[in-house]
PDB file of C-alpha atoms in Angstrom:
ATOM      1  CA  MET A  20       0.000   0.000   0.000  1.00 78.00           C
ATOM      2  CA  SER A  21       1.405   3.384  -0.975  1.00 83.00           C
ATOM      3  CA  THR A  22       1.486   6.361   1.389  1.00 78.00           C
ATOM      4  CA  PHE A  23      -1.265   8.037  -0.607  1.00 79.00           C
ATOM      5  CA  GLU A  24      -3.475   4.928  -0.479  1.00 83.00           C
ATOM      6  CA  PHE A  25      -3.009   4.754   3.276  1.00 79.00           C
ATOM      7  CA  VAL A  26      -3.797   8.432   3.857  1.00 78.00           C
ATOM      8  CA  PHE A  27      -6.629   8.635   1.342  1.00 81.00           C
ATOM      9  CA  SER A  28      -8.425   5.474   2.485  1.00 84.00           C
ATOM     10  CA  LEU A  29      -9.908   7.477   5.369  1.00 80.00           C
ATOM     11  CA  TYR A  30     -10.847  10.476   3.222  1.00 84.00           C
ATOM     12  CA  GLY A  31     -12.199   8.387   0.384  1.00 89.00           C
ATOM     13  CA  LEU A  32     -14.573   6.583   2.694  1.00 89.00           C
ATOM     14  CA  LEU A  33     -16.033   9.793   4.139  1.00 92.00           C
ATOM     15  CA  LEU A  34     -16.170  11.571   0.776  1.00 94.00           C
ATOM     16  CA  GLY A  35     -17.915   8.585  -0.809  1.00 94.00           C
ATOM     17  CA  LEU A  36     -20.438   8.532   2.031  1.00 96.00           C
ATOM     18  CA  SER A  37     -20.986  12.257   1.500  1.00 97.00           C
ATOM     19  CA  LEU A  38     -21.764  11.730  -2.175  1.00 96.00           C
ATOM     20  CA  ALA A  39     -24.078   8.851  -1.279  1.00 97.00           C
ATOM     21  CA  GLU A  40     -25.848  11.061   1.282  1.00 96.00           C
ATOM     22  CA  VAL A  41     -26.547  13.761  -1.326  1.00 97.00           C
ATOM     23  CA  LEU A  42     -27.762  11.250  -3.900  1.00 96.00           C
ATOM     24  CA  GLY A  43     -29.795   9.373  -1.276  1.00 95.00           C
ATOM     25  CA  GLY A  44     -31.408  12.616  -0.139  1.00 93.00           C
ATOM     26  CA  PHE A  45     -32.344  13.449  -3.698  1.00 92.00           C
ATOM     27  CA  ALA A  46     -33.838   9.963  -4.136  1.00 91.00           C
ATOM     28  CA  ARG A  47     -35.866  10.369  -0.914  1.00 87.00           C
ATOM     29  CA  ALA A  48     -37.126  13.742  -2.089  1.00 85.00           C
ATOM     30  CA  MET A  49     -38.104  12.312  -5.477  1.00 84.00           C
ATOM     31  CA  ARG A  50     -39.958   9.393  -3.859  1.00 83.00           C
ATOM     32  CA  GLY A  51     -41.900  11.784  -1.635  1.00 73.00           C
ATOM     33  CA  HIS A  52     -42.510  14.437  -4.289  1.00 65.00           C
ATOM     34  CA  ARG A  53     -46.293  14.261  -3.941  1.00 64.00           C
ATOM     35  CA  ALA A  54     -46.093  15.378  -0.313  1.00 65.00           C
ATOM     36  CA  ALA A  55     -43.588  18.152  -1.036  1.00 67.00           C
ATOM     37  CA  PRO A  56     -42.553  19.260  -4.505  1.00 77.00           C
ATOM     38  CA  VAL A  57     -38.796  18.845  -4.974  1.00 81.00           C
ATOM     39  CA  GLY A  58     -38.252  22.170  -6.702  1.00 87.00           C
ATOM     40  CA  PHE A  59     -34.827  23.377  -7.821  1.00 94.00           C
ATOM     41  CA  GLN A  60     -33.097  24.871  -4.793  1.00 97.00           C
ATOM     42  CA  SER A  61     -32.195  21.752  -2.818  1.00 95.00           C
ATOM     43  CA  PRO A  62     -31.156  19.707  -5.886  1.00 95.00           C
ATOM     44  CA  LEU A  63     -28.959  22.577  -7.108  1.00 97.00           C
ATOM     45  CA  LEU A  64     -27.414  22.910  -3.653  1.00 98.00           C
ATOM     46  CA  GLY A  65     -26.777  19.162  -3.732  1.00 97.00           C
ATOM     47  CA  LEU A  66     -25.118  19.503  -7.127  1.00 97.00           C
ATOM     48  CA  ILE A  67     -22.872  22.258  -5.772  1.00 97.00           C
ATOM     49  CA  VAL A  68     -21.822  20.055  -2.853  1.00 97.00           C
ATOM     50  CA  MET A  69     -21.088  17.153  -5.217  1.00 97.00           C
ATOM     51  CA  LEU A  70     -19.052  19.403  -7.531  1.00 95.00           C
ATOM     52  CA  ASP A  71     -17.102  20.767  -4.580  1.00 94.00           C
ATOM     53  CA  LEU A  72     -16.480  17.268  -3.233  1.00 94.00           C
ATOM     54  CA  THR A  73     -15.195  16.242  -6.648  1.00 93.00           C
ATOM     55  CA  ALA A  74     -12.876  19.265  -6.748  1.00 90.00           C
ATOM     56  CA  PHE A  75     -11.541  18.368  -3.293  1.00 92.00           C
ATOM     57  CA  TRP A  76     -11.029  14.744  -4.349  1.00 90.00           C
ATOM     58  CA  LEU A  77      -9.018  15.976  -7.344  1.00 88.00           C
ATOM     59  CA  LEU A  78      -7.045  18.396  -5.168  1.00 87.00           C
ATOM     60  CA  VAL A  79      -6.030  15.593  -2.816  1.00 87.00           C
ATOM     61  CA  TRP A  80      -4.962  13.482  -5.796  1.00 86.00           C
ATOM     62  CA  SER A  81      -2.857  16.361  -7.129  1.00 85.00           C
ATOM     63  CA  VAL A  82      -0.867  16.574  -3.869  1.00 86.00           C
ATOM     64  CA  ARG A  83      -0.542  12.835  -3.357  1.00 86.00           C
ATOM     65  CA  ASP A  84       3.256  12.902  -3.630  1.00 85.00           C
ATOM     66  CA  VAL A  85       3.656  15.290  -0.692  1.00 85.00           C
ATOM     67  CA  LEU A  86       1.044  13.888   1.693  1.00 83.00           C
ATOM     68  CA  ALA A  87       2.832  12.601   4.753  1.00 83.00           C
ATOM     69  CA  PRO A  88       1.272   9.630   6.548  1.00 82.00           C
ATOM     70  CA  ASN A  89       1.196  11.360   9.925  1.00 87.00           C
ATOM     71  CA  TYR A  90      -1.411  12.225  12.506  1.00 89.00           C
ATOM     72  CA  ARG A  91      -1.680  15.877  11.435  1.00 89.00           C
ATOM     73  CA  THR A  92      -2.434  14.935   7.817  1.00 86.00           C
ATOM     74  CA  LEU A  93      -5.055  12.424   8.884  1.00 88.00           C
ATOM     75  CA  VAL A  94      -6.755  14.844  11.302  1.00 91.00           C
ATOM     76  CA  VAL A  95      -6.860  17.711   8.782  1.00 91.00           C
ATOM     77  CA  GLY A  96      -8.277  15.368   6.144  1.00 90.00           C
ATOM     78  CA  LEU A  97     -10.761  13.981   8.650  1.00 92.00           C
ATOM     79  CA  LEU A  98     -11.932  17.463   9.607  1.00 95.00           C
ATOM     80  CA  ILE A  99     -12.426  18.514   5.982  1.00 95.00           C
ATOM     81  CA  SER A 100     -14.087  15.307   4.808  1.00 95.00           C
ATOM     82  CA  GLY A 101     -16.171  15.155   8.005  1.00 96.00           C
ATOM     83  CA  LEU A 102     -17.373  18.702   7.390  1.00 97.00           C
ATOM     84  CA  TYR A 103     -18.325  17.714   3.828  1.00 97.00           C
ATOM     85  CA  TYR A 104     -20.338  14.825   5.264  1.00 97.00           C
ATOM     86  CA  LEU A 105     -22.147  17.081   7.726  1.00 97.00           C
ATOM     87  CA  ALA A 106     -22.985  19.505   4.904  1.00 98.00           C
ATOM     88  CA  ALA A 107     -24.265  16.652   2.745  1.00 98.00           C
ATOM     89  CA  THR A 108     -26.627  15.490   5.490  1.00 96.00           C
ATOM     90  CA  MET A 109     -28.319  18.891   5.693  1.00 96.00           C
ATOM     91  CA  ILE A 110     -29.281  19.358   2.046  1.00 96.00           C
ATOM     92  CA  PHE A 111     -32.413  17.209   2.104  1.00 93.00           C
ATOM     93  CA  PRO A 112     -34.647  16.266   5.050  1.00 89.00           C
ATOM     94  CA  GLN A 113     -33.828  12.957   6.682  1.00 83.00           C
ATOM     95  CA  GLU A 114     -35.993   9.859   6.330  1.00 73.00           C
ATOM     96  CA  GLY A 115     -38.992   9.954   8.643  1.00 62.00           C
ATOM     97  CA  HIS A 116     -39.042  13.732   8.961  1.00 65.00           C
ATOM     98  CA  ASP A 117     -41.999  14.928   6.975  1.00 63.00           C
ATOM     99  CA  GLU A 118     -41.026  18.228   5.460  1.00 66.00           C
ATOM    100  CA  PRO A 119     -44.046  19.870   3.876  1.00 69.00           C
ATOM    101  CA  ASP A 120     -41.923  22.440   2.093  1.00 79.00           C
ATOM    102  CA  LEU A 121     -38.463  21.656   0.701  1.00 88.00           C
ATOM    103  CA  ASP A 122     -37.945  25.337  -0.056  1.00 89.00           C
ATOM    104  CA  ALA A 123     -38.345  26.140   3.655  1.00 89.00           C
ATOM    105  CA  HIS A 124     -35.896  23.337   4.492  1.00 92.00           C
ATOM    106  CA  TYR A 125     -33.451  24.807   1.968  1.00 95.00           C
ATOM    107  CA  GLN A 126     -33.735  28.308   3.482  1.00 95.00           C
ATOM    108  CA  ARG A 127     -33.180  26.948   7.015  1.00 94.00           C
ATOM    109  CA  ASN A 128     -30.086  24.943   6.053  1.00 96.00           C
ATOM    110  CA  LYS A 129     -28.363  26.712   3.167  1.00 97.00           C
ATOM    111  CA  MET A 130     -26.190  28.868   5.438  1.00 97.00           C
ATOM    112  CA  LYS A 131     -24.864  25.782   7.257  1.00 98.00           C
ATOM    113  CA  VAL A 132     -24.213  23.863   4.044  1.00 98.00           C
ATOM    114  CA  LEU A 133     -22.591  26.762   2.193  1.00 97.00           C
ATOM    115  CA  GLY A 134     -20.625  27.841   5.264  1.00 96.00           C
ATOM    116  CA  ALA A 135     -19.253  24.307   5.537  1.00 97.00           C
ATOM    117  CA  LEU A 136     -18.190  24.425   1.876  1.00 96.00           C
ATOM    118  CA  LEU A 137     -16.399  27.717   2.446  1.00 94.00           C
ATOM    119  CA  LEU A 138     -14.563  26.284   5.454  1.00 95.00           C
ATOM    120  CA  CYS A 139     -13.637  23.139   3.517  1.00 96.00           C
ATOM    121  CA  ASN A 140     -12.259  25.159   0.613  1.00 92.00           C
ATOM    122  CA  LEU A 141     -10.276  27.498   2.836  1.00 90.00           C
ATOM    123  CA  ALA A 142      -8.882  24.652   4.956  1.00 93.00           C
ATOM    124  CA  ALA A 143      -7.953  22.604   1.885  1.00 91.00           C
ATOM    125  CA  TYR A 144      -6.181  25.519   0.225  1.00 86.00           C
ATOM    126  CA  LEU A 145      -4.283  26.432   3.397  1.00 87.00           C
ATOM    127  CA  ALA A 146      -3.317  22.775   3.911  1.00 87.00           C
ATOM    128  CA  VAL A 147      -1.981  22.532   0.356  1.00 84.00           C
ATOM    129  CA  VAL A 148       0.051  25.717   0.867  1.00 82.00           C
ATOM    130  CA  ALA A 149       1.283  24.464   4.272  1.00 83.00           C
ATOM    131  CA  VAL A 150       2.668  21.197   2.851  1.00 80.00           C
ATOM    132  CA  GLY A 151       4.380  23.139   0.084  1.00 78.00           C
ATOM    133  CA  ALA A 152       2.371  21.571  -2.733  1.00 72.00           C
ATOM    134  CA  ALA A 153       1.333  24.966  -4.097  1.00 69.00           C
ATOM    135  CA  PRO A 154       2.521  28.503  -3.573  1.00 68.00           C
ATOM    136  CA  PHE A 155       0.327  31.164  -2.029  1.00 67.00           C
ATOM    137  CA  ASP A 156      -1.167  32.168  -5.342  1.00 69.00           C
ATOM    138  CA  VAL A 157      -3.030  35.453  -6.025  1.00 73.00           C
ATOM    139  CA  PRO A 158      -5.196  34.110  -8.920  1.00 76.00           C
ATOM    140  CA  LYS A 159      -6.337  31.170  -6.776  1.00 76.00           C
ATOM    141  CA  MET A 160      -7.112  33.499  -3.895  1.00 75.00           C
ATOM    142  CA  LEU A 161      -9.103  35.753  -6.250  1.00 79.00           C
ATOM    143  CA  HIS A 162     -11.006  32.694  -7.482  1.00 79.00           C
ATOM    144  CA  MET A 163     -11.742  31.666  -3.891  1.00 82.00           C
ATOM    145  CA  GLY A 164     -12.716  35.244  -3.068  1.00 87.00           C
ATOM    146  CA  GLY A 165     -15.155  35.323  -5.984  1.00 89.00           C
ATOM    147  CA  PHE A 166     -16.625  32.009  -4.882  1.00 90.00           C
ATOM    148  CA  ALA A 167     -16.917  33.250  -1.289  1.00 92.00           C
ATOM    149  CA  ALA A 168     -18.633  36.447  -2.471  1.00 94.00           C
ATOM    150  CA  LEU A 169     -21.171  34.475  -4.511  1.00 95.00           C
ATOM    151  CA  VAL A 170     -21.844  32.198  -1.545  1.00 94.00           C
ATOM    152  CA  ALA A 171     -22.215  35.170   0.831  1.00 94.00           C
ATOM    153  CA  VAL A 172     -24.787  36.760  -1.477  1.00 96.00           C
ATOM    154  CA  LEU A 173     -26.611  33.431  -1.805  1.00 96.00           C
ATOM    155  CA  ILE A 174     -26.766  33.036   1.971  1.00 94.00           C
ATOM    156  CA  ALA A 175     -28.331  36.499   2.301  1.00 94.00           C
ATOM    157  CA  LEU A 176     -30.894  36.027  -0.486  1.00 94.00           C
ATOM    158  CA  ARG A 177     -34.448  35.102   0.458  1.00 93.00           C
ATOM    159  CA  ASN A 178     -36.098  35.383  -2.964  1.00 96.00           C
ATOM    160  CA  LYS A 179     -36.659  31.929  -4.472  1.00 96.00           C
ATOM    161  CA  ALA A 180     -36.025  32.945  -8.101  1.00 97.00           C
ATOM    162  CA  ALA A 181     -32.861  34.842  -7.167  1.00 97.00           C
ATOM    163  CA  ASN A 182     -31.651  31.808  -5.187  1.00 97.00           C
ATOM    164  CA  ILE A 183     -32.171  29.539  -8.190  1.00 97.00           C
ATOM    165  CA  VAL A 184     -30.331  31.940 -10.500  1.00 97.00           C
ATOM    166  CA  LEU A 185     -27.379  32.274  -8.115  1.00 97.00           C
ATOM    167  CA  LEU A 186     -27.255  28.519  -7.503  1.00 98.00           C
ATOM    168  CA  CYS A 187     -26.992  28.094 -11.293  1.00 97.00           C
ATOM    169  CA  VAL A 188     -24.254  30.758 -11.437  1.00 96.00           C
ATOM    170  CA  ILE A 189     -22.263  28.912  -8.753  1.00 95.00           C
ATOM    171  CA  CYS A 190     -22.673  25.626 -10.655  1.00 95.00           C
ATOM    172  CA  ALA A 191     -21.395  27.413 -13.780  1.00 94.00           C
ATOM    173  CA  TRP A 192     -18.478  28.743 -11.663  1.00 90.00           C
ATOM    174  CA  TYR A 193     -17.413  25.130 -10.979  1.00 89.00           C
ATOM    175  CA  PHE A 194     -17.776  24.092 -14.611  1.00 89.00           C
ATOM    176  CA  ALA A 195     -15.807  27.161 -15.768  1.00 86.00           C
ATOM    177  CA  ALA A 196     -13.004  26.242 -13.352  1.00 79.00           C
ATOM    178  CA  MET A 197     -12.679  22.890 -15.142  1.00 75.00           C
ATOM    179  CA  LEU A 198     -11.801  24.576 -18.427  1.00 70.00           C
TER     180      LEU A 198
END
């Protein structure tokens, strides 16, 4: 087993469970759509979490050669992947909790979910800089600042249509970063 396989086995498990939680929540919402229409806000928020998880997974892969198999690396990875899991659990209501309005659930939980994503991104970037895998880079910080600004505006928005538009803009932000 390589060092990376050892270190990432813990992260991979939690990140995979996070993805499964988002997809499972979406499936639960679809099965119960007669009781509460699914709408767009929660699924788009789920998509954002999945895109961010994927970006983190790729980031960890890109620094695999410098990841040390020590307690600090494991704890930092555990904190980030654990925070992703907590965010994933809040996107959709849990089984057995009848939620008459998914839009109300979204409004109650979006700040927690998006705040967790911001913390994950900041912690991941600082960890990568700390291990020397990437320099402190102004363009990356501007990208993170733009993302944080979009998320801050989204957290403050209450209008459903504006939320949907900004959720789509943030999804586009991820896809643009892939180019």
